[in-house]
Amino acid sequence: MLRTILVPIDGSSHAEKALSIAAQLARASSAILHLLYVTELPDDAGMLAGTTGQPLTEARRRELAETGETGEPQAHGVLDRARQAVELSGLEVMETIREGKPADTILREAEAIGVDAIVMGSRGMSDLKGMAVGSVSHQVAHSAGCTVITVT
């Protein structure tokens, strides 16, 4: 029986489908849904994601945080849209926003919460980067210590 389910949300249609499946599972088992949005700051591989590709220095990290470019306002918008797209009434839903590399952050959060399952989209918003370095869902599925359900 599932007690806690982690659902990474990135604004993609696959993530919304994953949330819909997770909501059905949560209803059937009275599980708590944990929605996770990961803000990924540009890094040395940024050219693959369409950014400058410059190394992220501590000074640049502070600049992004001061200007609000870290994605937190965007994160709240993405989470709000996901909540509106899927019927979640009657479910206990928690939201978390974290910063880091998506796969690593999802795995860390799953372990910290002690989730029974991760339900996630097979493809997210960064498909081009995923083709080059491996998809987030693939990385999570191969490293998670819990059940991972990938939704297409």
Coordinates of C-alpha atoms in Angstrom, one line a residue:
M1 CA 0.0 0.0 0.0
L2 CA 1.3 3.4 -0.9
R3 CA 1.5 6.1 1.8
T4 CA 3.5 8.8 0.1
I5 CA 3.9 9.5 -3.6
L6 CA 6.3 12.1 -5.1
V7 CA 5.4 13.7 -8.4
P8 CA 8.0 15.9 -10.1
I9 CA 6.2 18.7 -11.9
D10 CA 7.9 20.7 -14.7
G11 CA 5.0 22.1 -16.7
S12 CA 5.0 19.5 -19.4
S13 CA 2.0 17.5 -20.5
H14 CA 3.7 14.3 -19.4
A15 CA 4.0 15.7 -15.9
E16 CA 0.3 16.5 -15.9
K17 CA -0.5 12.9 -17.0
A18 CA 1.8 11.6 -14.2
L19 CA 0.0 13.8 -11.7
S20 CA -3.4 12.4 -12.9
I21 CA -2.1 8.8 -12.4
A22 CA -0.6 9.7 -9.0
A23 CA -3.9 11.2 -7.9
Q24 CA -5.7 8.0 -8.8
L25 CA -3.2 6.0 -6.9
A26 CA -3.4 8.4 -3.9
R27 CA -7.2 8.1 -3.8
A28 CA -7.1 4.3 -3.9
S29 CA -4.6 4.1 -1.0
S30 CA -5.1 7.3 1.0
A31 CA -1.6 8.4 0.1
I32 CA -0.1 11.9 0.5
L33 CA 0.9 13.5 -2.8
H34 CA 4.2 15.5 -2.7
L35 CA 4.5 17.8 -5.7
L36 CA 8.1 18.8 -6.5
Y37 CA 9.3 21.5 -8.8
V38 CA 13.1 21.6 -9.4
T39 CA 14.6 24.9 -10.5
E40 CA 17.7 24.2 -12.5
L41 CA 20.2 27.0 -12.7
P42 CA 22.4 27.1 -15.7
D43 CA 25.7 25.2 -15.4
D44 CA 28.7 24.2 -17.6
A45 CA 26.3 22.2 -19.8
G46 CA 24.0 25.2 -20.2
M47 CA 24.6 25.3 -24.0
L48 CA 22.6 22.1 -24.3
A49 CA 19.6 23.7 -22.7
G50 CA 19.9 26.9 -24.7
T51 CA 21.7 29.1 -22.2
T52 CA 25.1 30.7 -22.4
G53 CA 27.1 27.6 -21.3
Q54 CA 29.2 29.7 -18.9
P55 CA 30.2 28.2 -15.6
L56 CA 27.9 29.2 -12.7
T57 CA 30.1 31.1 -10.3
E58 CA 29.0 32.0 -6.8
A59 CA 28.7 35.6 -7.8
R60 CA 26.4 34.6 -10.7
R61 CA 24.3 32.4 -8.4
R62 CA 23.8 35.4 -6.0
E63 CA 22.9 37.7 -9.0
L64 CA 20.3 35.2 -10.2
A65 CA 18.9 35.0 -6.7
E66 CA 18.8 38.8 -6.3
T67 CA 17.0 39.3 -9.6
G68 CA 14.5 36.6 -9.0
E69 CA 15.7 34.6 -12.0
T70 CA 16.1 31.4 -9.9
G71 CA 12.6 30.4 -11.1
E72 CA 10.6 30.5 -7.8
P73 CA 7.8 32.7 -9.3
Q74 CA 7.7 30.4 -12.3
A75 CA 7.7 27.4 -10.0
H76 CA 4.6 28.5 -8.2
G77 CA 2.9 29.2 -11.6
V78 CA 3.7 25.7 -12.9
L79 CA 2.5 24.1 -9.6
D80 CA -0.7 26.1 -9.7
R81 CA -1.4 25.1 -13.3
A82 CA -0.8 21.4 -12.5
R83 CA -3.2 21.6 -9.6
Q84 CA -5.9 23.2 -11.8
A85 CA -5.4 20.6 -14.6
V86 CA -5.9 17.6 -12.3
E87 CA -8.7 16.9 -9.9
L88 CA -7.0 16.8 -6.5
S89 CA -9.9 17.6 -4.2
G90 CA -10.1 15.3 -1.1
L91 CA -6.3 14.5 -1.3
E92 CA -3.6 15.7 1.0
V93 CA -1.1 17.5 -1.3
M94 CA 2.2 19.1 -0.3
E95 CA 4.3 21.3 -2.5
T96 CA 8.1 21.7 -2.5
I97 CA 10.4 23.8 -4.6
R98 CA 14.1 22.9 -4.7
E99 CA 17.1 24.0 -6.7
G100 CA 19.6 21.7 -8.3
K101 CA 20.0 19.1 -11.0
P102 CA 16.6 17.5 -11.5
A103 CA 17.4 13.8 -11.3
D104 CA 19.7 14.3 -8.2
T105 CA 17.2 16.6 -6.5
I106 CA 14.3 14.3 -7.2
L107 CA 16.2 11.3 -5.7
R108 CA 17.3 13.4 -2.7
E109 CA 13.8 14.6 -2.0
A110 CA 12.3 11.1 -2.4
E111 CA 14.8 9.8 0.2
A112 CA 14.3 12.7 2.6
I113 CA 10.5 12.2 2.5
G114 CA 10.7 8.5 2.5
V115 CA 8.3 8.1 -0.4
D116 CA 6.9 4.7 -1.5
A117 CA 6.7 5.7 -5.1
I118 CA 7.7 8.4 -7.6
V119 CA 5.3 9.0 -10.5
M120 CA 6.8 11.1 -13.2
G121 CA 6.5 12.0 -16.9
S122 CA 8.8 10.1 -19.3
R123 CA 9.7 13.4 -21.0
G124 CA 9.8 16.8 -19.6
M125 CA 10.5 20.3 -20.7
S126 CA 14.1 19.8 -21.6
D127 CA 13.9 17.0 -24.2
L128 CA 16.9 18.3 -26.2
K129 CA 19.2 18.1 -23.2
G130 CA 17.7 14.7 -22.2
M131 CA 18.7 13.4 -25.6
A132 CA 22.3 14.4 -25.0
V133 CA 22.8 13.4 -21.4
G134 CA 20.0 11.0 -20.6
S135 CA 16.5 11.8 -19.5
V136 CA 15.7 12.7 -16.0
S137 CA 13.1 9.9 -15.7
H138 CA 15.7 7.3 -16.9
Q139 CA 18.2 8.5 -14.3
V140 CA 15.6 8.4 -11.6
A141 CA 14.3 5.0 -12.5
H142 CA 17.8 3.5 -12.4
S143 CA 18.8 5.1 -9.1
A144 CA 15.7 5.4 -6.9
G145 CA 15.3 3.2 -3.8
C146 CA 11.5 3.1 -4.3
T147 CA 9.1 2.2 -7.1
V148 CA 9.2 4.5 -10.1
I149 CA 6.3 4.8 -12.4
T150 CA 7.0 6.5 -15.7
V151 CA 4.1 8.0 -17.6
T152 CA 4.1 8.7 -21.3

